[in-house]
C-alpha cells in the first residue's frame, strides 16, 4: 500500500472519530452517551458509504479520485459539525434564560431526548450532566483513569482480557491476507468486477452469489479497495464491526439496568466467543450484519422509556436499511425489534395523554415544543404530548422509507434481472425453509441447536444427534429432508473446532439462553426495577431465534448465520451473571449454595477466556502460532491456507497466460470455485484490473463471452467442464484444480 493510499485510508477513520464527537448527546438522560455517539457515527458513516457507492455507480464513476473527493467532503462536513458543536457548547456555558438557550447539535442530528434521566448503577458513562457531555478529551481520560482506579481486581481482569483480545485481533487483521473461502469465490471478486467496470451493473458469471447476495459489506470493502489500491486493510472492516458489537452490547446491558460489572461481563462473554474472535480478522460479513442489528436494538431500547425523536427514527431506518443491504437474515431480528419500538411508543403516548389535561384527541400530532396551561407550582408551562398513533405510524413509515433508500437500488437491480427482489429461484429455495409445518420446524431447530452447542466431546455429540434423528423419525420427519436442509449436506457435522465458518459457541450460547429464560420468567432476580424492559427484550431475542429456526435451513455453516442473535442475547447473559455474583456473600446454607453457583460462573468465565485465547492463537484459517501462522507464512501462502495445494497451481497457470501476452482472458469455473486469485495474478503492470470475462453465465439476460473472442482461458475445478469451452485446436494444460488454455502460436 502506497503512502498516498495510507493517507486516504485515514480519512474515513478521522471522519468517523469527528462524527463521534459531533453526535455525542448532551441531554442528562442519555445512557452511555459515548457509546451512543459511536452508534450514531457508525450509522451515518455506513449510510454515507452505501449511498456514495450507489450514486457513483449510477454515474459510472467508481474511481479512486471520485471516492477520495467524497471522503474529503465528508471529513470537512464532520469537522464543521464539531466546530458548530463547540461554539454552541460555549454559548450554552454562558448565563442565559431558558427561553434563549440554543438547541444542542446532538438533538438536531438524532432527535431530542429530554425525558427523565435513566440511572444506571455503576455505569462509567451513564447520566452525564451537560458539562460532562462536552468534556474535553483530557477530562474524559481522567474519568477513565478514575474508573480503572476504582475498579476491583475482577473488573480489571475482565477489561484487560477484552482489550488484549481486541488488540491481538487487530494485529492478526493487519498481518493476514484475506483467505476466507467464500471471499475467494464471491465476496472479493464482486469488488474487483465493480472496479473493472466502474459501475454496479451485473455481469455474466457462473457464480450467482456474486450478484444475488446483498453487497453491503462489500460496498465498505470497495471504499478501501479504491482508496488504497489493494486488499491490505480488508480485514479491518469486520474487526471494526466486532468492536462496535462489543460497545453496543455493553450499552444494551446498561440500558437494561446493568452496572459497570454487568457491562464488562457482557463484553467479556462476547469478546471471548470463538466465532467473534475469528470473524473479527476475516472478510466474512456476519459481524457487519450483527453490528447493524445491535445498533437497531440499542436505539429501540432508548424508545422504551421516552418518545423517540425524529433523528433517532432516522437512525432506526438507517440500521434497518444497512442490515437489509448487508445480510437479509438480520431482518429476522430487526422486525421484532421494530414491533417492540412501535408498541412502546404507543404506550408512552397514551401515558402522556393520560397525564396531560387538555391534550389533543388521539392521532393528532403537535409540535414537541408546544405547551399547555400552567402547572400548579411556579406558573410554569407543561409540555404538551405529541400525537400518539399518527406520530408512531409516521415514524414507522419514515423508518421504512430510509431503509428503502439504502437497500432499494440493489433490490431494484435484482428485481430487474430476475423478476423477484430476492433473486433467482435457486437462491430463494436453497437457504430459506421450504416446509413450515411444526414437526419440520422443531427438527430444524433441534439440529441448529445441536450444531450451535457442539463441544469437543464426541460421545455427547453422537448421543445428541442420534436422539434428534430418532425423534425426527418418530414424528414423521426425515432429518436429511432437502426442504429443511441446505444443499446436499448431511446432519450432523462436528462444529467445535475453531474455524471461522462453523465454530460452535456452547458457553456463550448457554449463558445467553439461561439469561433469556431468567429475564423472561423471573426478571426480578436480575433487576426488580426493570422487569418489564427485561421481559420485553427477552421476548424479542427468543422471537428472533424462533423465527430464524423456522425460516433458515440447517447447514454446517449455520452458526455464523445466527451470530446476530447471539450478539443480541449476550447482554442478558451479562446481566444474569452479574446478578448471580451479587448474591454470593450471604451467610449460611443459602450462601453456600450461592457460593457454589458463583464458583461455577467463574469457572465458565475462565473456560470462555481460554476458548477465546485458543481461538486467536490456533484458530483457522488465521492463527498466531503453529502451521500457517501469520508470522511465518508468506503473503501468498496465507491466502491459500485452506487449500495450500492450489497456491502453486494458480501461479503456474497465471504465469503461462501472462507470458503469452494475452489481454482478454476467459473464465471457466463452477459455482463454488475460487475466482479472486486471478484478479490478483493477472493484474496489469500499472495496477489496472485485468480484462476477465466469464465463458458461462447463470444470468438469463447476460450471455457469456464467446470463447473465440478471448486470448486465453483460465479454468478452475473440473477439467472436463473446461475442455467443453476450449475452442478446437487450442492447447489445454491442467494441474489438479487449475488449468489454462492457449490458442495456437501462443
mmCIF file of N, CA and C in Angstrom, residues 217 238 241 245 285-294 322-323 326-331 561 564:
data_model
loop_
_atom_site.group_PDB
_atom_site.id
_atom_site.type_symbol
_atom_site.label_atom_id
_atom_site.label_comp_id
_atom_site.label_asym_id
_atom_site.label_seq_id
_atom_site.Cartn_x
_atom_site.Cartn_y
_atom_site.Cartn_z
ATOM 1 N N UNK A 217 -21.588 -5.214 2.926
ATOM 2 C CA UNK A 217 -20.220 -5.306 3.456
ATOM 3 C C UNK A 217 -19.195 -5.098 2.349
ATOM 4 N N UNK A 238 -14.400 -6.064 9.287
ATOM 5 C CA UNK A 238 -15.009 -6.959 10.278
ATOM 6 C C UNK A 238 -14.455 -6.697 11.685
ATOM 7 N N UNK A 241 -16.342 -3.846 12.968
ATOM 8 C CA UNK A 241 -17.702 -4.291 13.287
ATOM 9 C C UNK A 241 -17.720 -5.046 14.604
ATOM 10 N N UNK A 245 -19.863 -4.169 17.952
ATOM 11 C CA UNK A 245 -20.704 -5.148 18.643
ATOM 12 C C UNK A 245 -20.421 -5.163 20.139
ATOM 13 N N UNK A 285 -19.019 -11.516 6.406
ATOM 14 C CA UNK A 285 -19.943 -10.389 6.553
ATOM 15 C C UNK A 285 -20.826 -10.487 7.792
ATOM 16 N N UNK A 286 -20.671 -11.533 8.594
ATOM 17 C CA UNK A 286 -21.613 -11.774 9.685
ATOM 18 C C UNK A 286 -21.490 -10.776 10.824
ATOM 19 N N UNK A 287 -20.283 -10.350 11.151
ATOM 20 C CA UNK A 287 -20.120 -9.354 12.205
ATOM 21 C C UNK A 287 -20.641 -7.997 11.759
ATOM 22 N N UNK A 288 -20.488 -7.669 10.485
ATOM 23 C CA UNK A 288 -21.027 -6.411 9.974
ATOM 24 C C UNK A 288 -22.538 -6.405 10.142
ATOM 25 N N UNK A 289 -23.171 -7.502 9.753
ATOM 26 C CA UNK A 289 -24.619 -7.620 9.927
ATOM 27 C C UNK A 289 -24.997 -7.517 11.400
ATOM 28 N N UNK A 290 -24.286 -8.235 12.266
ATOM 29 C CA UNK A 290 -24.588 -8.208 13.701
ATOM 30 C C UNK A 290 -24.446 -6.805 14.275
ATOM 31 N N UNK A 291 -23.467 -6.038 13.792
ATOM 32 C CA UNK A 291 -23.273 -4.676 14.290
ATOM 33 C C UNK A 291 -24.467 -3.794 13.953
ATOM 34 N N UNK A 292 -24.986 -3.893 12.718
ATOM 35 C CA UNK A 292 -26.146 -3.071 12.351
ATOM 36 C C UNK A 292 -27.380 -3.493 13.144
ATOM 37 N N UNK A 293 -27.562 -4.794 13.359
ATOM 38 C CA UNK A 293 -28.699 -5.264 14.157
ATOM 39 C C UNK A 293 -28.591 -4.746 15.589
ATOM 40 N N UNK A 294 -27.393 -4.794 16.159
ATOM 41 C CA UNK A 294 -27.194 -4.309 17.526
ATOM 42 C C UNK A 294 -27.469 -2.808 17.619
ATOM 43 N N UNK A 322 -29.248 -0.730 6.463
ATOM 44 C CA UNK A 322 -27.898 -1.288 6.421
ATOM 45 C C UNK A 322 -27.914 -2.790 6.701
ATOM 46 N N UNK A 323 -28.812 -3.222 7.595
ATOM 47 C CA UNK A 323 -28.949 -4.661 7.828
ATOM 48 C C UNK A 323 -29.424 -5.366 6.565
ATOM 49 N N UNK A 326 -26.838 -5.672 3.855
ATOM 50 C CA UNK A 326 -25.672 -6.473 4.228
ATOM 51 C C UNK A 326 -25.995 -7.962 4.266
ATOM 52 N N UNK A 327 -27.067 -8.316 4.954
ATOM 53 C CA UNK A 327 -27.447 -9.726 5.095
ATOM 54 C C UNK A 327 -28.915 -9.769 5.496
ATOM 55 N N UNK A 328 -29.769 -10.215 4.598
ATOM 56 C CA UNK A 328 -31.204 -10.123 4.846
ATOM 57 C C UNK A 328 -31.644 -10.937 6.056
ATOM 58 N N UNK A 329 -30.879 -11.953 6.443
ATOM 59 C CA UNK A 329 -31.258 -12.739 7.618
ATOM 60 C C UNK A 329 -31.284 -11.885 8.880
ATOM 61 N N UNK A 330 -30.518 -10.798 8.920
ATOM 62 C CA UNK A 330 -30.536 -9.924 10.084
ATOM 63 C C UNK A 330 -31.884 -9.271 10.314
ATOM 64 N N UNK A 331 -32.705 -9.156 9.250
ATOM 65 C CA UNK A 331 -34.028 -8.573 9.401
ATOM 66 C C UNK A 331 -34.926 -9.443 10.273
ATOM 67 N N UNK A 561 -24.424 -17.777 10.669
ATOM 68 C CA UNK A 561 -25.627 -17.084 10.221
ATOM 69 C C UNK A 561 -26.466 -16.580 11.393
ATOM 70 N N UNK A 564 -25.832 -12.803 14.690
ATOM 71 C CA UNK A 564 -26.535 -11.580 15.077
ATOM 72 C C UNK A 564 -27.415 -11.825 16.307
#
